[in-house]
Coordinates of C-alpha atoms and ligand atoms in Angstrom, one line a residue:
X64 CA 0.0 0.0 0.0
X65 CA 2.7 2.4 1.1
X66 CA 4.6 1.6 -2.1
X67 CA 1.6 2.4 -4.2
X68 CA 1.2 5.8 -2.6
X69 CA 4.9 6.5 -3.4
X70 CA 4.6 5.4 -7.0
X71 CA 1.6 7.6 -7.5
X72 CA 3.5 10.7 -6.3
X73 CA 6.7 9.9 -8.2
X74 CA 7.2 12.0 -11.3
X75 CA 6.6 10.1 -14.5
X76 CA 9.9 9.3 -16.4
X77 CA 9.5 10.5 -20.0
X78 CA 12.9 9.5 -21.4
X79 CA 12.5 6.3 -23.4
X80 CA 8.8 6.8 -24.1
X81 CA 7.6 6.4 -27.7
X82 CA 5.6 8.9 -29.7
X83 CA 2.4 7.0 -28.9
X84 CA 3.2 6.6 -25.2
X85 CA 3.9 10.3 -24.8
X86 CA 0.7 11.2 -26.6
X87 CA -1.3 8.8 -24.4
X88 CA 0.4 9.9 -21.3
X89 CA -0.3 13.6 -22.1
X90 CA -4.0 12.7 -22.8
X91 CA -4.1 10.9 -19.5
X92 CA -3.3 14.2 -17.8
X93 CA -6.3 15.8 -19.5
X94 CA -4.0 17.7 -21.9
X95 CA -4.2 17.6 -25.7
X96 CA -2.4 14.5 -27.0
X97 CA -0.5 16.6 -29.5
X98 CA 1.4 18.2 -26.6
X99 CA 2.9 14.7 -26.1
X100 CA 4.1 14.8 -29.7
X101 CA 5.7 18.2 -29.0
X102 CA 7.5 16.9 -25.9
X103 CA 8.7 13.8 -28.0
X104 CA 10.2 16.1 -30.6
X105 CA 11.8 18.4 -28.0
X106 CA 13.5 15.6 -26.1
X107 CA 14.8 13.4 -29.0
X108 CA 15.1 15.7 -32.0
X109 CA 16.0 19.0 -30.3
X110 CA 17.7 17.5 -27.2
X111 CA 15.9 19.9 -24.9
X112 CA 15.8 18.2 -21.5
X113 CA 14.4 20.9 -19.3
X114 CA 10.7 21.6 -19.5
X115 CA 11.4 25.3 -19.0
X116 CA 13.2 25.2 -22.4
X117 CA 10.2 23.8 -24.2
X118 CA 8.9 27.2 -25.0
X119 CA 6.4 26.0 -27.5
X120 CA 4.4 24.5 -24.6
X121 CA 2.1 26.8 -22.6
X122 CA 3.7 28.1 -19.4
X123 CA 1.1 26.4 -17.2
X124 CA 1.8 23.0 -18.8
X125 CA 5.6 23.5 -18.4
X126 CA 5.1 24.2 -14.7
X127 CA 2.9 21.1 -14.4
X128 CA 5.5 18.9 -16.2
X129 CA 8.2 20.2 -13.8
X130 CA 6.1 18.8 -10.9
X131 CA 4.7 15.6 -12.5
X132 CA 7.4 14.4 -14.9
X133 CA 11.1 13.9 -15.3
X134 CA 13.6 13.5 -18.1
X135 CA 16.5 11.6 -16.4
X136 CA 19.6 11.4 -18.6
X137 CA 22.4 9.0 -17.6
X138 CA 24.8 10.9 -15.3
X139 CA 28.4 11.1 -16.4
X140 CA 30.5 9.9 -13.5
X141 CA 33.9 9.8 -15.3
X142 CA 35.2 10.8 -18.8
X143 CA 38.3 9.3 -20.3
X144 CA 39.8 11.2 -23.3
X145 CA 41.9 9.3 -25.7
X146 CA 44.7 10.7 -27.8
X147 CA 42.7 9.7 -30.9
X148 CA 39.8 12.0 -29.9
X149 CA 37.5 9.3 -28.5
X150 CA 35.8 9.9 -25.2
X151 CA 34.6 7.1 -23.0
X152 CA 31.9 7.8 -20.5
X153 CA 31.3 5.9 -17.3
X154 CA 27.6 6.1 -16.5
X155 CA 26.3 4.9 -13.2
X156 CA 22.6 3.9 -13.4
X157 CA 20.2 3.0 -10.7
X158 CA 21.5 -0.1 -8.9
X159 CA 20.0 -3.5 -9.3
X160 CA 18.7 -5.8 -6.5
X161 CA 21.4 -8.0 -5.1
X162 CA 20.6 -11.1 -7.0
X163 CA 23.2 -11.2 -9.8
X164 CA 24.1 -14.3 -11.8
X165 CA 27.7 -13.8 -12.7
X166 CA 31.0 -15.3 -11.5
X167 CA 32.0 -13.7 -8.3
X168 CA 29.0 -11.4 -8.4
X169 CA 29.2 -8.8 -5.6
X170 CA 26.4 -8.4 -3.0
X171 CA 25.9 -4.8 -4.2
X172 CA 24.8 -4.8 -7.8
X173 CA 25.9 -1.4 -9.0
X174 CA 24.8 -0.9 -12.6
X175 CA 27.4 1.1 -14.3
X176 CA 27.7 1.1 -18.1
X177 CA 29.8 2.7 -20.7
X178 CA 29.3 4.7 -23.8
X179 CA 32.0 5.8 -26.2
X180 CA 32.1 8.7 -28.6
X181 CA 34.5 8.3 -31.5
X182 CA 34.9 11.2 -33.9
X183 CA 36.2 10.7 -37.4
X184 CA 36.1 12.5 -40.8
X185 CA 32.5 13.7 -41.4
X186 CA 30.9 11.6 -38.7
X187 CA 30.9 10.4 -35.1
X188 CA 30.3 6.9 -34.0
X189 CA 28.7 6.3 -30.6
X190 CA 29.0 2.9 -29.0
X191 CA 26.3 2.2 -26.3
X192 CA 25.4 -0.6 -23.9
X193 CA 22.1 -2.4 -23.6
X194 CA 22.6 -4.3 -20.4
X195 CA 24.7 -3.6 -17.3
X196 CA 27.0 -6.6 -17.3
X197 CA 26.2 -9.6 -19.5
X198 CA 25.2 -13.2 -18.9
X199 CA 26.6 -14.5 -22.2
X200 CA 30.1 -15.3 -20.9
X201 CA 32.3 -14.8 -23.9
X202 CA 35.7 -15.8 -22.6
X203 CA 37.5 -12.8 -24.3
X204 CA 35.2 -10.2 -22.8
X205 CA 35.7 -8.4 -19.5
X206 CA 32.0 -7.5 -19.2
X207 CA 31.3 -11.3 -18.9
X208 CA 33.2 -11.3 -15.6
X209 CA 30.4 -9.1 -14.1
X210 CA 27.6 -11.5 -15.0
X211 CA 24.3 -9.9 -15.8
X212 CA 23.6 -7.0 -13.4
X213 CA 20.3 -5.9 -15.1
X214 CA 18.7 -5.0 -18.3
X215 CA 18.7 -1.3 -19.2
X216 CA 15.4 0.5 -19.9
X217 CA 14.7 2.1 -23.3
X218 CA 15.4 5.5 -21.8
X219 CA 18.8 4.4 -20.4
X220 CA 19.7 3.0 -23.8
X221 CA 18.7 6.0 -25.9
X222 CA 19.9 8.3 -23.2
X223 CA 23.5 7.2 -23.8
X224 CA 23.3 8.6 -27.3
X225 CA 21.7 11.8 -26.2
X226 CA 24.4 12.3 -23.5
X227 CA 27.3 11.7 -25.9
X228 CA 25.8 14.0 -28.6
X229 CA 25.1 16.7 -26.0
X230 CA 28.6 16.5 -24.4
X231 CA 30.2 16.9 -27.9
X232 CA 27.7 19.5 -29.2
X233 CA 30.5 21.9 -30.2
X234 CA 32.3 19.4 -32.5
X235 CA 29.5 17.3 -34.0
X236 CA 30.0 16.2 -37.6
X237 CA 26.9 15.9 -39.9
X238 CA 26.5 12.2 -39.6
X239 CA 26.0 10.0 -36.5
X240 CA 26.5 6.3 -36.4
X241 CA 25.4 4.3 -33.4
X242 CA 26.7 0.8 -32.6
X243 CA 25.0 -1.4 -30.0
X244 CA 28.3 -3.1 -29.0
X245 CA 28.9 -1.9 -25.5
X246 CA 28.0 -4.0 -22.5
X247 CA 25.4 -6.6 -22.9
X248 CA 23.7 -8.8 -25.4
X249 CA 21.0 -6.5 -27.1
X250 CA 18.9 -9.5 -28.2
X251 CA 18.5 -10.6 -24.6
X252 CA 17.0 -7.3 -23.7
X253 CA 15.0 -7.2 -26.9
X254 CA 12.0 -5.0 -26.1
X255 CA 13.9 -2.1 -24.5
X256 CA 16.6 -2.3 -27.1
X257 CA 14.1 -2.1 -30.0
X258 CA 12.1 0.6 -28.3
X259 CA 15.3 2.7 -28.1
X260 CA 16.2 1.8 -31.7
X261 CA 12.8 3.0 -33.0
X262 CA 13.4 6.3 -31.3
X263 CA 16.9 6.5 -32.8
X264 CA 15.6 5.7 -36.3
X265 CA 12.5 7.9 -36.2
X266 CA 12.9 11.0 -38.4
X267 CA 10.8 12.9 -35.8
X268 CA 13.1 11.9 -33.0
X269 CA 16.9 11.3 -33.2
X270 CA 16.5 10.7 -36.9
X271 CA 19.4 8.4 -37.7
X272 CA 19.4 6.3 -40.9
X273 CA 18.9 2.6 -40.5
X274 CA 22.2 2.0 -42.3
X275 CA 24.0 4.0 -39.6
X276 CA 22.8 2.0 -36.6
X277 CA 24.2 -1.5 -36.0
X278 CA 23.1 -4.0 -33.5
X279 CA 25.8 -6.6 -32.6
X280 CA 24.8 -10.0 -31.3
X281 CA 26.7 -13.0 -30.0
X282 CA 24.3 -15.1 -32.1
X283 CA 21.0 -15.4 -30.2
X284 CA 18.9 -17.2 -32.9
X285 CA 15.4 -16.4 -31.6
X286 CA 16.4 -12.8 -31.4
X287 CA 17.7 -12.7 -34.9
X288 CA 14.5 -14.4 -36.1
X289 CA 12.4 -11.8 -34.3
X290 CA 14.5 -8.9 -35.6
X291 CA 13.9 -10.3 -39.1
X292 CA 10.2 -9.6 -38.7
X293 CA 10.6 -6.0 -37.7
X294 CA 9.7 -3.3 -40.1
X295 CA 12.0 -0.8 -38.6
X296 CA 15.3 -2.3 -37.6
X297 CA 19.0 -1.5 -37.5
X298 CA 21.7 -3.3 -39.4
X299 CA 22.8 -6.6 -37.9
X300 CA 26.3 -7.7 -37.0
X301 CA 27.1 -11.2 -35.7
X302 CA 30.0 -11.9 -33.5
X303 CA 31.4 -15.1 -35.1
X304 CA 35.0 -15.3 -33.8
X305 CA 35.5 -18.9 -34.8
X306 CA 35.3 -21.2 -37.7
X307 CA 34.1 -24.5 -36.1
X308 CA 32.0 -25.5 -33.1
X309 CA 34.9 -26.8 -31.0
X310 CA 36.8 -23.5 -31.4
X311 CA 33.6 -21.4 -30.8
X312 CA 32.4 -23.5 -27.8
X313 CA 35.7 -22.8 -26.2
X314 CA 35.5 -19.0 -26.4
X315 CA 31.7 -18.4 -26.7
X316 CA 29.8 -21.0 -24.6
X317 CA 26.6 -19.6 -26.1
X318 CA 27.6 -21.6 -29.2
X319 CA 26.5 -24.8 -27.4
X320 CA 23.0 -23.5 -27.4
X321 CA 23.1 -21.9 -30.8
X322 CA 25.8 -23.7 -32.8
X323 CA 27.4 -22.3 -36.0
X324 CA 25.4 -24.2 -38.5
X325 CA 22.0 -23.1 -37.0
X326 CA 23.3 -19.6 -36.5
X327 CA 24.4 -19.3 -40.1
X328 CA 21.1 -20.8 -41.3
X329 CA 19.3 -18.0 -39.4
X330 CA 21.6 -15.5 -41.0
X331 CA 21.0 -16.9 -44.5
X332 CA 17.3 -16.5 -44.0
X333 CA 17.6 -13.0 -42.6
X334 CA 15.8 -10.6 -45.0
X335 CA 18.4 -8.1 -46.1
X336 CA 17.3 -4.8 -47.5
X337 CA 18.7 -3.9 -51.0
X338 CA 21.5 -1.8 -49.6
X339 CA 22.4 -4.2 -46.7
X340 CA 25.0 -6.7 -46.0
X341 CA 25.3 -8.8 -42.8
X342 CA 28.5 -8.1 -40.8
X343 CA 30.4 -10.8 -39.2
X344 CA 32.9 -9.8 -36.5
X345 CA 35.9 -11.9 -35.9
X346 CA 38.1 -11.0 -33.0
X347 CA 41.5 -12.5 -33.8
X348 CA 43.1 -14.1 -30.7
X349 CA 46.7 -14.9 -31.2
X350 CA 47.2 -18.7 -31.4
X351 CA 43.5 -19.4 -30.8
X352 CA 41.5 -18.7 -33.9
X353 CA 43.9 -16.9 -36.2
X354 CA 45.4 -19.7 -38.3
X355 CA 45.3 -20.0 -42.0
X356 CA 43.2 -23.1 -41.7
X357 CA 40.7 -21.2 -39.6
X358 CA 40.5 -18.5 -42.3
X359 CA 39.8 -21.2 -45.0
X360 CA 37.1 -22.7 -42.8
X361 CA 35.5 -19.2 -42.2
X362 CA 35.6 -18.5 -45.9
X363 CA 33.8 -21.8 -46.6
X364 CA 31.2 -21.0 -43.9
X365 CA 30.4 -17.6 -45.4
X366 CA 30.6 -18.5 -49.0
X367 CA 27.8 -17.1 -51.0
X368 CA 26.4 -14.9 -48.2
X369 CA 25.8 -11.2 -48.7
X370 CA 28.1 -10.4 -45.9
X371 CA 31.3 -8.8 -44.9
X372 CA 33.8 -9.6 -42.2
X373 CA 35.4 -7.3 -39.8
X374 CA 38.7 -8.7 -38.4
X375 CA 39.5 -7.2 -35.0
X376 CA 43.0 -8.0 -33.8
X377 CA 42.8 -8.6 -30.1
X378 CA 44.1 -5.8 -27.8
X379 CA 46.4 -7.2 -25.1
X380 CA 44.8 -6.5 -21.7
X381 CA 43.7 -8.3 -18.5
X382 CA 42.5 -11.5 -20.1
X383 CA 44.9 -14.3 -20.9
X384 CA 44.9 -13.9 -24.7
X385 CA 47.6 -12.4 -26.9
X386 CA 47.5 -10.2 -30.0
X387 CA 47.8 -12.0 -33.3
X388 CA 51.0 -11.5 -35.2
X389 CA 50.7 -8.9 -37.9
X390 CA 51.5 -11.6 -40.6
X391 CA 48.7 -13.8 -39.3
X392 CA 46.2 -10.9 -39.5
X393 CA 47.3 -10.2 -43.1
X394 CA 47.2 -13.9 -44.1
X395 CA 43.7 -14.3 -42.6
X396 CA 42.5 -11.2 -44.5
X397 CA 44.1 -12.4 -47.7
X398 CA 42.5 -15.8 -47.6
X399 CA 39.0 -14.4 -47.1
X400 CA 39.5 -11.8 -49.8
X401 CA 40.8 -14.4 -52.2
X402 CA 37.6 -16.4 -51.6
X403 CA 35.5 -13.3 -52.5
X404 CA 34.5 -12.6 -48.9
X405 CA 34.6 -8.8 -48.3
X406 CA 36.9 -8.3 -45.4
X407 CA 38.2 -5.3 -43.4
X408 CA 40.7 -5.1 -40.6
X409 CA 39.4 -2.9 -37.8
X410 CA 41.6 -1.7 -34.9
X411 CA 39.6 -0.7 -31.8
X412 CA 39.6 3.0 -31.0
X413 CA 40.8 4.6 -27.8
X414 CA 43.2 1.9 -26.9
X415 CA 44.8 4.2 -24.3
X416 CA 41.4 4.6 -22.5
X417 CA 40.7 0.9 -22.0
X418 CA 38.9 0.0 -25.3
X419 CA 38.1 -3.6 -24.6
X420 CA 34.4 -4.1 -24.0
X421 CA 33.5 -3.7 -20.4
X422 CA 36.9 -2.9 -19.2
X423 CA 36.0 0.4 -17.5
X424 CA 33.1 -0.9 -15.6
X425 CA 35.2 -3.8 -14.3
X426 CA 37.9 -1.5 -13.2
X427 CA 35.5 0.9 -11.5
X428 CA 33.7 -1.8 -9.6
X429 CA 37.1 -3.2 -8.4
X430 CA 36.4 -6.7 -9.7
X431 CA 39.2 -8.9 -10.8
X432 CA 39.2 -10.2 -14.3
X433 CA 39.3 -13.9 -14.8
X434 CA 42.8 -15.3 -14.7
Ligands
LIG158 S1 31.2 -10.0 -25.9 FE1 29.1 -9.1 -25.7 S2 27.8 -10.9 -25.6 FE2 29.8 -11.6 -25.1 S3 29.9 -11.5 -22.9 FE3 30.8 -9.5 -23.7 S4 29.1 -8.1 -23.7 FE4 28.2 -10.2 -23.5

């Protein structure tokens, strides 16, 4: 009962609400629904986060919103500037109940995520998280050591983009790319992730092009199949990282549930738009998955698919893997290219500010990486 009373008096959180939800919410206040559409545009398209700044609303409504609603952007706790111009944000969110699932999960489940802003010629790329921690347990990923802390809300997901854009307002390039490649498996937080993506892709909201927003999955087949049925969806990238099941089982235990053959079958059925290719990411771990034979197997797996491969040489760090030799990277690339698989070598940005996925959150929470 007491909790109900408190909920009733809490301001309504507007960040993350869709166009329809904001219209309905405004109507529920007894205000015209189109005022909800105006707030939607103000938050996501104009990045006005104070009701006082929404001067197209009547003064009395602005005052009412101050009392009855909130727009809570993720708070920036720390910023790390890289020599290459990237900025990594550490964003503490509301903590989760103490019931985590991960290895060595602490009693206190602080939910801290990261977003990274990466400027380059004519555009910026913003990498965001969809979960605090992650349950998928990829062996090369520091986020995995946290276990799943909790799913983010749609507002917390879209809020990371808004925070990064706002904080770099003075130097924004015309184009913005967003990659859902930070902490978490987006397809295991499907509804909130897609609610955020719809806001990112709505021309009346953040207004990004679908070709500039990429969702990266470890290969959750039911999620891929669900995404395939969406009218509005981002591009899809699949984190492959191995060329046979034994190799993939060892570094991505999720492969036991969704093995390579089934995963690639789902990928082959995925309905690509005319301009679209699937992306396969392949983190090259020295001596683990970077042999010429692995490259030949990967080329066979991907033969005939409308796909490209991003090879990502491993950054040495806290986990017990080593970088691939430069010659191994080149040989891997050459073998795929020779088999007509489009292939690119990508080096992760901001290496001097802990670029490996999840590294900052792990350092901040004082947890030790797996030995
Ligand atoms: S690589 Fe991605 S899916 Fe795998 S454990 Fe890390 S955050 Fe989760």
